[in-house]
Amino acid sequence: MYKGRTVALFVVVAVLVSSALTMTLTGNWGFVSNSGSPVSGIFASVGGQSASKEDMSKIETALNLVKKNYVQDVDQNKLVDGAINGIMSALDDPFSSYMGKATAQEFTSQIQGSFSGIGAEVSMENGNVVVVSPIKGSPAEKAGIHAKDILLSVNGESFEGLSLNEAVSKIRGPKGSEAKVKVKRAGTAAPLEFVIKRDDIAVETVHAHMEKDNIGYIEITEFSMNTGKRFESELNSLESKGMKGLVIDVRNNPGGVLSVVIDMAQRLIGKDKVIVQVENKQKQREQTLSKGTAKTYPIVVLTNKGSASASEIMAGALKESANAKLVGDTTYGKGTVQTSFDKELGDGSLLKITIAKWLTPNGEWIHKKGIKPDIAVSQPAYFSVAPINKEKTLKFDMNNEDIKSAQVMLDGLGYAPGRKDGYFDAKTVTAVKSFQKDNKLTANGEIDAKTADALEKSLIAHIRDPKNDVQLGRAFTEIRKEIASPSSNK
């Protein structure tokens, strides 16, 4: 259905690297480049003052005291890495991090648009490993991982006290092996456990097709280096077919490369309109103006809480500079910009440092607030239901969170359990029996592991059917209204 280039598959790792796609600066952006040479512009002062001799001496003394006096032999490389991790941790910034050589290589591959993992973009927040967004079609998304989930452990190994990269390494493993990930989710009392089978991640970042009534649909799953050309190709194709309105879907898009999202935005925004503003530590602002031409057709942008950073730049720019409507949920709220320093350390390791904040064309900093949609539309409850614990069989007259999840699933699938409060009553028994009969299971009205698994698989298939996507349906409705309105021509 979709056109696209083949994406190379890489060796499996368990999870994406250290919030790698949230926002990366590349190219001529007036900051100190990865080679260390200064670039002109308002960010040329990023280098700042060097550390004092006294400070460096203090660190060196600490390392030497540990090496000389610690009761066991120590690995100096581990000490040095620990010291750098400590420096980055002291920034209290989930988007600034240190990566060892192997992790840095994965990061670079990811920015280029090809990477491997379970497909969950993560960051470190208040000592917790937090999901920014699951990647569409990834094992993490298929298993039911959501944006804002806190990852607690994998295969019984706790993440408490670990750095982000240490937690990531705990989840790594060979293709086909299982990662049992424990998750804390807002609104759920007990931790949830997901069994995720590690696999190769093939990423196609742009998907497009034409809906009826000549409404174009383009989904962007992230902003990697190859996304811009794919977007241009699909946009041109839709326009050549007589597109009358466009829906751009950036739900669960964790972000990407700043220059790429700017290039894409100006294909939809009129000349000299502001796309984004970037502000450095000296409070100097640099505006990026569009060199493009405004479109005559209306645009709607679909967002949710997994739309982060570059996705928010796209949404904010189209809303404020192209009169686009936003439909869905409030976005993630990530308003900072990072750059990578991979040459300075000399051994293949890398520092990713927040060097600026970005603002919408109207000057709003959306950090930790997100962008509110013009039309708020939430998905039904079953889109975010917790999985069922399959260790115990659920029966009549029981009352717990797993039964509540099952009732939400049954209701979403049309089996009408009558209640969704966790009490297993007679009507719930009837609903379970109906589901079991339809799925050729023993119709005893009890939810054992087989029934629970069948429920979850049926629900996933239901959610993936575009007909059940309430947000998408509303976006198409709004586009049709805009097309019918004389004011739709911009």
PDB file of C-alpha atoms in Angstrom, residues 218-488:
ATOM      1  CA  ILE A 218       0.570  11.187   5.820  1.00  0.00           C
ATOM      2  CA  GLU A 219       1.798   9.485   8.975  1.00  0.00           C
ATOM      3  CA  ILE A 220       5.275  10.436  10.236  1.00  0.00           C
ATOM      4  CA  THR A 221       6.670   8.049  12.843  1.00  0.00           C
ATOM      5  CA  GLU A 222       9.904   9.982  13.495  1.00  0.00           C
ATOM      6  CA  PHE A 223      12.124  12.670  11.950  1.00  0.00           C
ATOM      7  CA  SER A 224      15.326  10.872  10.923  1.00  0.00           C
ATOM      8  CA  MET A 225      17.736  12.005   8.225  1.00  0.00           C
ATOM      9  CA  ASN A 226      15.875  10.233   5.417  1.00  0.00           C
ATOM     10  CA  THR A 227      12.384  11.348   6.483  1.00  0.00           C
ATOM     11  CA  GLY A 228      12.417  14.680   4.632  1.00  0.00           C
ATOM     12  CA  LYS A 229      12.882  13.180   1.171  1.00  0.00           C
ATOM     13  CA  ARG A 230      10.250  10.535   1.830  1.00  0.00           C
ATOM     14  CA  PHE A 231       7.813  13.224   2.974  1.00  0.00           C
ATOM     15  CA  GLU A 232       8.492  15.359  -0.110  1.00  0.00           C
ATOM     16  CA  SER A 233       7.932  12.385  -2.393  1.00  0.00           C
ATOM     17  CA  GLU A 234       4.645  11.366  -0.780  1.00  0.00           C
ATOM     18  CA  LEU A 235       3.355  14.950  -0.588  1.00  0.00           C
ATOM     19  CA  ASN A 236       4.100  15.525  -4.287  1.00  0.00           C
ATOM     20  CA  SER A 237       2.385  12.244  -5.152  1.00  0.00           C
ATOM     21  CA  LEU A 238      -0.776  13.145  -3.238  1.00  0.00           C
ATOM     22  CA  GLU A 239      -0.885  16.648  -4.733  1.00  0.00           C
ATOM     23  CA  SER A 240      -0.498  15.245  -8.246  1.00  0.00           C
ATOM     24  CA  LYS A 241      -3.615  13.127  -7.620  1.00  0.00           C
ATOM     25  CA  GLY A 242      -5.727  16.191  -6.810  1.00  0.00           C
ATOM     26  CA  MET A 243      -5.550  16.229  -3.027  1.00  0.00           C
ATOM     27  CA  LYS A 244      -8.095  18.650  -1.509  1.00  0.00           C
ATOM     28  CA  GLY A 245      -7.084  18.412   2.151  1.00  0.00           C
ATOM     29  CA  LEU A 246      -4.283  16.840   4.224  1.00  0.00           C
ATOM     30  CA  VAL A 247      -4.164  14.995   7.545  1.00  0.00           C
ATOM     31  CA  ILE A 248      -0.677  14.755   9.076  1.00  0.00           C
ATOM     32  CA  ASP A 249      -0.401  12.144  11.843  1.00  0.00           C
ATOM     33  CA  VAL A 250       2.449  12.582  14.371  1.00  0.00           C
ATOM     34  CA  ARG A 251       0.918  10.535  17.174  1.00  0.00           C
ATOM     35  CA  ASN A 252       3.529   8.529  19.096  1.00  0.00           C
ATOM     36  CA  ASN A 253       6.288  10.273  17.134  1.00  0.00           C
ATOM     37  CA  PRO A 254       9.164  10.855  19.612  1.00  0.00           C
ATOM     38  CA  GLY A 255      10.951  13.502  17.537  1.00  0.00           C
ATOM     39  CA  GLY A 256      14.198  13.620  15.594  1.00  0.00           C
ATOM     40  CA  VAL A 257      16.485  15.992  13.740  1.00  0.00           C
ATOM     41  CA  LEU A 258      15.733  19.716  13.851  1.00  0.00           C
ATOM     42  CA  SER A 259      16.870  20.531  10.314  1.00  0.00           C
ATOM     43  CA  VAL A 260      14.657  17.752   8.930  1.00  0.00           C
ATOM     44  CA  VAL A 261      11.446  18.945  10.583  1.00  0.00           C
ATOM     45  CA  ILE A 262      12.179  22.517   9.468  1.00  0.00           C
ATOM     46  CA  ASP A 263      12.670  21.388   5.851  1.00  0.00           C
ATOM     47  CA  MET A 264       9.398  19.457   5.988  1.00  0.00           C
ATOM     48  CA  ALA A 265       7.426  22.264   7.632  1.00  0.00           C
ATOM     49  CA  GLN A 266       8.406  24.851   5.052  1.00  0.00           C
ATOM     50  CA  ARG A 267       6.895  22.706   2.316  1.00  0.00           C
ATOM     51  CA  LEU A 268       3.534  23.607   3.883  1.00  0.00           C
ATOM     52  CA  ILE A 269       4.159  27.108   5.278  1.00  0.00           C
ATOM     53  CA  GLY A 270       4.211  30.387   3.349  1.00  0.00           C
ATOM     54  CA  LYS A 271       7.403  32.365   2.653  1.00  0.00           C
ATOM     55  CA  ASP A 272       8.827  34.403   5.565  1.00  0.00           C
ATOM     56  CA  LYS A 273       6.453  32.844   8.113  1.00  0.00           C
ATOM     57  CA  VAL A 274       8.169  31.676  11.314  1.00  0.00           C
ATOM     58  CA  ILE A 275       8.646  27.911  11.692  1.00  0.00           C
ATOM     59  CA  VAL A 276      10.455  27.828  15.032  1.00  0.00           C
ATOM     60  CA  GLN A 277      12.491  29.986  17.381  1.00  0.00           C
ATOM     61  CA  VAL A 278      15.580  28.691  19.190  1.00  0.00           C
ATOM     62  CA  GLU A 279      16.954  30.416  22.304  1.00  0.00           C
ATOM     63  CA  ASN A 280      20.456  29.864  23.725  1.00  0.00           C
ATOM     64  CA  LYS A 281      21.698  30.177  27.321  1.00  0.00           C
ATOM     65  CA  GLN A 282      22.342  33.920  26.834  1.00  0.00           C
ATOM     66  CA  LYS A 283      18.603  34.343  25.991  1.00  0.00           C
ATOM     67  CA  GLN A 284      19.440  35.200  22.382  1.00  0.00           C
ATOM     68  CA  ARG A 285      16.809  34.018  19.936  1.00  0.00           C
ATOM     69  CA  GLU A 286      17.155  32.909  16.353  1.00  0.00           C
ATOM     70  CA  GLN A 287      14.050  32.610  14.179  1.00  0.00           C
ATOM     71  CA  THR A 288      13.830  30.198  11.268  1.00  0.00           C
ATOM     72  CA  LEU A 289      11.653  31.582   8.485  1.00  0.00           C
ATOM     73  CA  SER A 290      10.006  29.486   5.808  1.00  0.00           C
ATOM     74  CA  LYS A 291      11.251  29.682   2.248  1.00  0.00           C
ATOM     75  CA  GLY A 292       8.214  27.790   0.994  1.00  0.00           C
ATOM     76  CA  THR A 293       4.773  28.582  -0.369  1.00  0.00           C
ATOM     77  CA  ALA A 294       1.495  28.372   1.547  1.00  0.00           C
ATOM     78  CA  LYS A 295      -0.881  25.603   0.511  1.00  0.00           C
ATOM     79  CA  THR A 296      -4.398  26.344  -0.666  1.00  0.00           C
ATOM     80  CA  TYR A 297      -5.811  23.175   0.907  1.00  0.00           C
ATOM     81  CA  PRO A 298      -6.640  22.792   4.619  1.00  0.00           C
ATOM     82  CA  ILE A 299      -4.392  20.817   6.976  1.00  0.00           C
ATOM     83  CA  VAL A 300      -5.208  18.930  10.176  1.00  0.00           C
ATOM     84  CA  VAL A 301      -2.476  17.582  12.478  1.00  0.00           C
ATOM     85  CA  LEU A 302      -3.159  14.570  14.711  1.00  0.00           C
ATOM     86  CA  THR A 303      -1.339  14.547  18.078  1.00  0.00           C
ATOM     87  CA  ASN A 304      -1.288  12.604  21.329  1.00  0.00           C
ATOM     88  CA  LYS A 305       0.818  12.459  24.510  1.00  0.00           C
ATOM     89  CA  GLY A 306       3.474  10.475  22.617  1.00  0.00           C
ATOM     90  CA  SER A 307       4.034  13.347  20.145  1.00  0.00           C
ATOM     91  CA  ALA A 308       7.306  14.850  21.357  1.00  0.00           C
ATOM     92  CA  SER A 309       9.851  17.515  20.404  1.00  0.00           C
ATOM     93  CA  ALA A 310      10.224  17.626  16.598  1.00  0.00           C
ATOM     94  CA  SER A 311       6.605  16.456  16.354  1.00  0.00           C
ATOM     95  CA  GLU A 312       5.632  19.389  18.551  1.00  0.00           C
ATOM     96  CA  ILE A 313       7.658  21.764  16.368  1.00  0.00           C
ATOM     97  CA  MET A 314       5.723  20.521  13.336  1.00  0.00           C
ATOM     98  CA  ALA A 315       2.384  20.821  15.120  1.00  0.00           C
ATOM     99  CA  GLY A 316       3.142  24.284  16.544  1.00  0.00           C
ATOM    100  CA  ALA A 317       4.478  25.623  13.252  1.00  0.00           C
ATOM    101  CA  LEU A 318       1.510  24.409  11.207  1.00  0.00           C
ATOM    102  CA  LYS A 319      -0.979  25.644  13.810  1.00  0.00           C
ATOM    103  CA  GLU A 320       0.484  29.139  14.207  1.00  0.00           C
ATOM    104  CA  SER A 321       1.941  29.785  10.737  1.00  0.00           C
ATOM    105  CA  ALA A 322      -0.296  27.752   8.401  1.00  0.00           C
ATOM    106  CA  ASN A 323      -3.700  27.896  10.149  1.00  0.00           C
ATOM    107  CA  ALA A 324      -3.752  24.125  10.584  1.00  0.00           C
ATOM    108  CA  LYS A 325      -6.080  22.569  13.151  1.00  0.00           C
ATOM    109  CA  LEU A 326      -4.761  20.227  15.829  1.00  0.00           C
ATOM    110  CA  VAL A 327      -6.904  17.214  16.728  1.00  0.00           C
ATOM    111  CA  GLY A 328      -6.302  14.637  19.461  1.00  0.00           C
ATOM    112  CA  ASP A 329      -4.559  14.863  22.844  1.00  0.00           C
ATOM    113  CA  THR A 330      -2.136  17.373  24.377  1.00  0.00           C
ATOM    114  CA  THR A 331       1.420  16.607  23.251  1.00  0.00           C
ATOM    115  CA  TYR A 332       4.313  15.368  25.410  1.00  0.00           C
ATOM    116  CA  GLY A 333       5.895  18.747  26.234  1.00  0.00           C
ATOM    117  CA  LYS A 334       9.579  18.564  25.292  1.00  0.00           C
ATOM    118  CA  GLY A 335      10.923  21.986  24.383  1.00  0.00           C
ATOM    119  CA  THR A 336      14.712  21.617  24.456  1.00  0.00           C
ATOM    120  CA  VAL A 337      17.373  21.062  21.809  1.00  0.00           C
ATOM    121  CA  GLN A 338      20.398  18.775  22.092  1.00  0.00           C
ATOM    122  CA  THR A 339      23.635  18.385  20.163  1.00  0.00           C
ATOM    123  CA  SER A 340      26.092  15.484  20.128  1.00  0.00           C
ATOM    124  CA  PHE A 341      29.807  15.752  20.903  1.00  0.00           C
ATOM    125  CA  ASP A 342      31.350  12.560  19.557  1.00  0.00           C
ATOM    126  CA  LYS A 343      34.850  13.640  18.517  1.00  0.00           C
ATOM    127  CA  GLU A 344      36.025  15.471  21.628  1.00  0.00           C
ATOM    128  CA  LEU A 345      36.248  12.406  23.916  1.00  0.00           C
ATOM    129  CA  GLY A 346      38.509  10.596  21.471  1.00  0.00           C
ATOM    130  CA  ASP A 347      37.413   6.984  22.063  1.00  0.00           C
ATOM    131  CA  GLY A 348      34.104   6.716  20.205  1.00  0.00           C
ATOM    132  CA  SER A 349      32.012   7.667  23.229  1.00  0.00           C
ATOM    133  CA  LEU A 350      29.617  10.591  23.055  1.00  0.00           C
ATOM    134  CA  LEU A 351      28.042  13.365  25.101  1.00  0.00           C
ATOM    135  CA  LYS A 352      24.554  14.538  24.175  1.00  0.00           C
ATOM    136  CA  ILE A 353      23.981  17.920  25.787  1.00  0.00           C
ATOM    137  CA  THR A 354      20.980  20.241  25.893  1.00  0.00           C
ATOM    138  CA  ILE A 355      22.222  23.533  24.453  1.00  0.00           C
ATOM    139  CA  ALA A 356      19.044  25.519  23.846  1.00  0.00           C
ATOM    140  CA  LYS A 357      15.278  25.636  24.098  1.00  0.00           C
ATOM    141  CA  TRP A 358      12.885  26.014  21.225  1.00  0.00           C
ATOM    142  CA  LEU A 359       9.699  28.098  21.060  1.00  0.00           C
ATOM    143  CA  THR A 360       6.693  28.095  18.757  1.00  0.00           C
ATOM    144  CA  PRO A 361       6.342  30.839  16.098  1.00  0.00           C
ATOM    145  CA  ASN A 362       4.337  32.916  18.630  1.00  0.00           C
ATOM    146  CA  GLY A 363       7.093  32.575  21.237  1.00  0.00           C
ATOM    147  CA  GLU A 364       5.540  29.938  23.507  1.00  0.00           C
ATOM    148  CA  TRP A 365       7.844  27.511  25.349  1.00  0.00           C
ATOM    149  CA  ILE A 366       5.871  24.274  25.561  1.00  0.00           C
ATOM    150  CA  HIS A 367       8.313  22.412  27.827  1.00  0.00           C
ATOM    151  CA  LYS A 368       6.528  20.171  30.376  1.00  0.00           C
ATOM    152  CA  LYS A 369       3.199  21.623  29.172  1.00  0.00           C
ATOM    153  CA  GLY A 370       2.776  20.333  25.652  1.00  0.00           C
ATOM    154  CA  ILE A 371       0.588  21.811  22.930  1.00  0.00           C
ATOM    155  CA  LYS A 372      -3.147  21.608  23.462  1.00  0.00           C
ATOM    156  CA  PRO A 373      -5.218  20.526  20.454  1.00  0.00           C
ATOM    157  CA  ASP A 374      -7.830  22.809  18.934  1.00  0.00           C
ATOM    158  CA  ILE A 375     -10.217  19.863  19.096  1.00  0.00           C
ATOM    159  CA  ALA A 376      -9.597  17.539  22.037  1.00  0.00           C
ATOM    160  CA  VAL A 377     -10.441  13.945  21.201  1.00  0.00           C
ATOM    161  CA  SER A 378      -9.389  11.031  23.391  1.00  0.00           C
ATOM    162  CA  GLN A 379      -9.386   7.420  22.334  1.00  0.00           C
ATOM    163  CA  PRO A 380     -11.789   5.014  24.096  1.00  0.00           C
ATOM    164  CA  ALA A 381     -10.644   3.510  27.403  1.00  0.00           C
ATOM    165  CA  TYR A 382      -9.758   0.188  25.807  1.00  0.00           C
ATOM    166  CA  PHE A 383      -6.948   1.863  23.830  1.00  0.00           C
ATOM    167  CA  SER A 384      -4.956   2.222  27.079  1.00  0.00           C
ATOM    168  CA  VAL A 385      -6.204  -0.764  29.095  1.00  0.00           C
ATOM    169  CA  ALA A 386      -3.645  -2.667  31.168  1.00  0.00           C
ATOM    170  CA  PRO A 387      -2.851  -6.286  30.199  1.00  0.00           C
ATOM    171  CA  ILE A 388      -4.286  -9.147  32.227  1.00  0.00           C
ATOM    172  CA  ASN A 389      -2.093 -11.073  34.675  1.00  0.00           C
ATOM    173  CA  LYS A 390      -2.270 -14.640  33.365  1.00  0.00           C
ATOM    174  CA  GLU A 391      -0.980 -16.426  36.474  1.00  0.00           C
ATOM    175  CA  LYS A 392      -4.450 -16.736  38.050  1.00  0.00           C
ATOM    176  CA  THR A 393      -7.800 -17.785  36.589  1.00  0.00           C
ATOM    177  CA  LEU A 394     -10.435 -15.081  37.035  1.00  0.00           C
ATOM    178  CA  LYS A 395     -13.859 -16.343  38.168  1.00  0.00           C
ATOM    179  CA  PHE A 396     -17.340 -15.337  39.273  1.00  0.00           C
ATOM    180  CA  ASP A 397     -17.539 -13.213  42.465  1.00  0.00           C
ATOM    181  CA  MET A 398     -13.866 -12.194  42.330  1.00  0.00           C
ATOM    182  CA  ASN A 399     -12.941  -8.495  42.374  1.00  0.00           C
ATOM    183  CA  ASN A 400      -9.599  -7.084  41.171  1.00  0.00           C
ATOM    184  CA  GLU A 401      -7.810  -4.887  38.609  1.00  0.00           C
ATOM    185  CA  ASP A 402      -7.322  -7.739  36.134  1.00  0.00           C
ATOM    186  CA  ILE A 403     -11.071  -8.314  35.969  1.00  0.00           C
ATOM    187  CA  LYS A 404     -11.522  -4.583  35.399  1.00  0.00           C
ATOM    188  CA  SER A 405      -9.105  -4.792  32.450  1.00  0.00           C
ATOM    189  CA  ALA A 406     -10.968  -7.798  31.049  1.00  0.00           C
ATOM    190  CA  GLN A 407     -14.290  -5.973  31.345  1.00  0.00           C
ATOM    191  CA  VAL A 408     -12.901  -2.952  29.495  1.00  0.00           C
ATOM    192  CA  MET A 409     -11.639  -5.254  26.743  1.00  0.00           C
ATOM    193  CA  LEU A 410     -14.923  -7.124  26.493  1.00  0.00           C
ATOM    194  CA  ASP A 411     -16.844  -3.861  26.333  1.00  0.00           C
ATOM    195  CA  GLY A 412     -14.551  -2.500  23.618  1.00  0.00           C
ATOM    196  CA  LEU A 413     -15.059  -5.666  21.586  1.00  0.00           C
ATOM    197  CA  GLY A 414     -18.838  -5.362  21.894  1.00  0.00           C
ATOM    198  CA  TYR A 415     -19.537  -8.124  24.419  1.00  0.00           C
ATOM    199  CA  ALA A 416     -21.241  -5.777  26.935  1.00  0.00           C
ATOM    200  CA  PRO A 417     -20.188  -7.039  30.391  1.00  0.00           C
ATOM    201  CA  GLY A 418     -22.376  -4.308  31.899  1.00  0.00           C
ATOM    202  CA  ARG A 419     -19.795  -3.024  34.345  1.00  0.00           C
ATOM    203  CA  LYS A 420     -16.106  -2.058  34.289  1.00  0.00           C
ATOM    204  CA  ASP A 421     -15.323  -1.799  38.005  1.00  0.00           C
ATOM    205  CA  GLY A 422     -13.520  -5.123  38.514  1.00  0.00           C
ATOM    206  CA  TYR A 423     -16.350  -7.171  40.074  1.00  0.00           C
ATOM    207  CA  PHE A 424     -16.934 -10.477  38.249  1.00  0.00           C
ATOM    208  CA  ASP A 425     -20.739 -10.667  38.226  1.00  0.00           C
ATOM    209  CA  ALA A 426     -23.173 -12.876  36.317  1.00  0.00           C
ATOM    210  CA  LYS A 427     -23.357 -10.504  33.333  1.00  0.00           C
ATOM    211  CA  THR A 428     -19.564 -10.596  33.048  1.00  0.00           C
ATOM    212  CA  VAL A 429     -19.734 -14.412  33.037  1.00  0.00           C
ATOM    213  CA  THR A 430     -22.211 -14.237  30.140  1.00  0.00           C
ATOM    214  CA  ALA A 431     -19.982 -11.826  28.222  1.00  0.00           C
ATOM    215  CA  VAL A 432     -16.933 -14.076  28.724  1.00  0.00           C
ATOM    216  CA  LYS A 433     -18.875 -17.143  27.540  1.00  0.00           C
ATOM    217  CA  SER A 434     -19.970 -15.309  24.381  1.00  0.00           C
ATOM    218  CA  PHE A 435     -16.394 -14.292  23.635  1.00  0.00           C
ATOM    219  CA  GLN A 436     -15.141 -17.840  24.255  1.00  0.00           C
ATOM    220  CA  LYS A 437     -17.744 -19.336  21.901  1.00  0.00           C
ATOM    221  CA  ASP A 438     -16.841 -16.876  19.144  1.00  0.00           C
ATOM    222  CA  ASN A 439     -13.154 -17.743  19.538  1.00  0.00           C
ATOM    223  CA  LYS A 440     -13.599 -21.538  19.791  1.00  0.00           C
ATOM    224  CA  LEU A 441     -12.530 -21.690  23.433  1.00  0.00           C
ATOM    225  CA  THR A 442     -14.077 -23.705  26.266  1.00  0.00           C
ATOM    226  CA  ALA A 443     -17.131 -21.606  27.149  1.00  0.00           C
ATOM    227  CA  ASN A 444     -16.983 -21.888  30.956  1.00  0.00           C
ATOM    228  CA  GLY A 445     -17.236 -18.157  31.725  1.00  0.00           C
ATOM    229  CA  GLU A 446     -13.808 -18.114  33.432  1.00  0.00           C
ATOM    230  CA  ILE A 447     -10.806 -16.129  32.234  1.00  0.00           C
ATOM    231  CA  ASP A 448      -7.789 -18.424  32.186  1.00  0.00           C
ATOM    232  CA  ALA A 449      -4.480 -17.713  30.425  1.00  0.00           C
ATOM    233  CA  LYS A 450      -5.820 -18.830  27.018  1.00  0.00           C
ATOM    234  CA  THR A 451      -8.915 -16.651  27.244  1.00  0.00           C
ATOM    235  CA  ALA A 452      -6.899 -13.674  28.493  1.00  0.00           C
ATOM    236  CA  ASP A 453      -4.420 -14.048  25.638  1.00  0.00           C
ATOM    237  CA  ALA A 454      -7.232 -14.317  23.087  1.00  0.00           C
ATOM    238  CA  LEU A 455      -8.914 -11.226  24.552  1.00  0.00           C
ATOM    239  CA  GLU A 456      -5.735  -9.181  24.249  1.00  0.00           C
ATOM    240  CA  LYS A 457      -5.021 -10.310  20.681  1.00  0.00           C
ATOM    241  CA  SER A 458      -8.589  -9.577  19.612  1.00  0.00           C
ATOM    242  CA  LEU A 459      -8.386  -6.115  21.164  1.00  0.00           C
ATOM    243  CA  ILE A 460      -5.078  -5.320  19.440  1.00  0.00           C
ATOM    244  CA  ALA A 461      -6.587  -6.254  16.074  1.00  0.00           C
ATOM    245  CA  HIS A 462      -9.630  -4.090  16.900  1.00  0.00           C
ATOM    246  CA  ILE A 463      -7.449  -1.099  17.805  1.00  0.00           C
ATOM    247  CA  ARG A 464      -5.402  -1.427  14.611  1.00  0.00           C
ATOM    248  CA  ASP A 465      -8.504  -1.208  12.452  1.00  0.00           C
ATOM    249  CA  PRO A 466      -8.669   2.445  11.276  1.00  0.00           C
ATOM    250  CA  LYS A 467     -12.476   2.328  11.558  1.00  0.00           C
ATOM    251  CA  ASN A 468     -12.090   2.209  15.349  1.00  0.00           C
ATOM    252  CA  ASP A 469      -9.621   5.113  15.532  1.00  0.00           C
ATOM    253  CA  VAL A 470     -11.810   7.891  16.990  1.00  0.00           C
ATOM    254  CA  GLN A 471      -9.125  10.560  16.661  1.00  0.00           C
ATOM    255  CA  LEU A 472      -8.445   9.743  13.018  1.00  0.00           C
ATOM    256  CA  GLY A 473     -12.155   9.731  12.253  1.00  0.00           C
ATOM    257  CA  ARG A 474     -12.540  13.179  13.796  1.00  0.00           C
ATOM    258  CA  ALA A 475      -9.558  14.485  11.803  1.00  0.00           C
ATOM    259  CA  PHE A 476     -11.169  13.384   8.539  1.00  0.00           C
ATOM    260  CA  THR A 477     -14.479  14.938   9.623  1.00  0.00           C
ATOM    261  CA  GLU A 478     -12.748  18.275  10.312  1.00  0.00           C
ATOM    262  CA  ILE A 479     -10.926  18.196   6.979  1.00  0.00           C
ATOM    263  CA  ARG A 480     -14.195  17.641   5.138  1.00  0.00           C
ATOM    264  CA  LYS A 481     -15.699  20.617   6.968  1.00  0.00           C
ATOM    265  CA  GLU A 482     -12.713  22.761   6.024  1.00  0.00           C
ATOM    266  CA  ILE A 483     -12.895  21.696   2.371  1.00  0.00           C
ATOM    267  CA  ALA A 484     -16.597  22.622   2.298  1.00  0.00           C
ATOM    268  CA  SER A 485     -15.912  26.029   3.885  1.00  0.00           C
ATOM    269  CA  PRO A 486     -15.160  29.012   1.593  1.00  0.00           C
ATOM    270  CA  SER A 487     -12.532  30.140   4.123  1.00  0.00           C
ATOM    271  CA  SER A 488     -10.479  27.001   3.626  1.00  0.00           C
TER     272      SER A 488
END
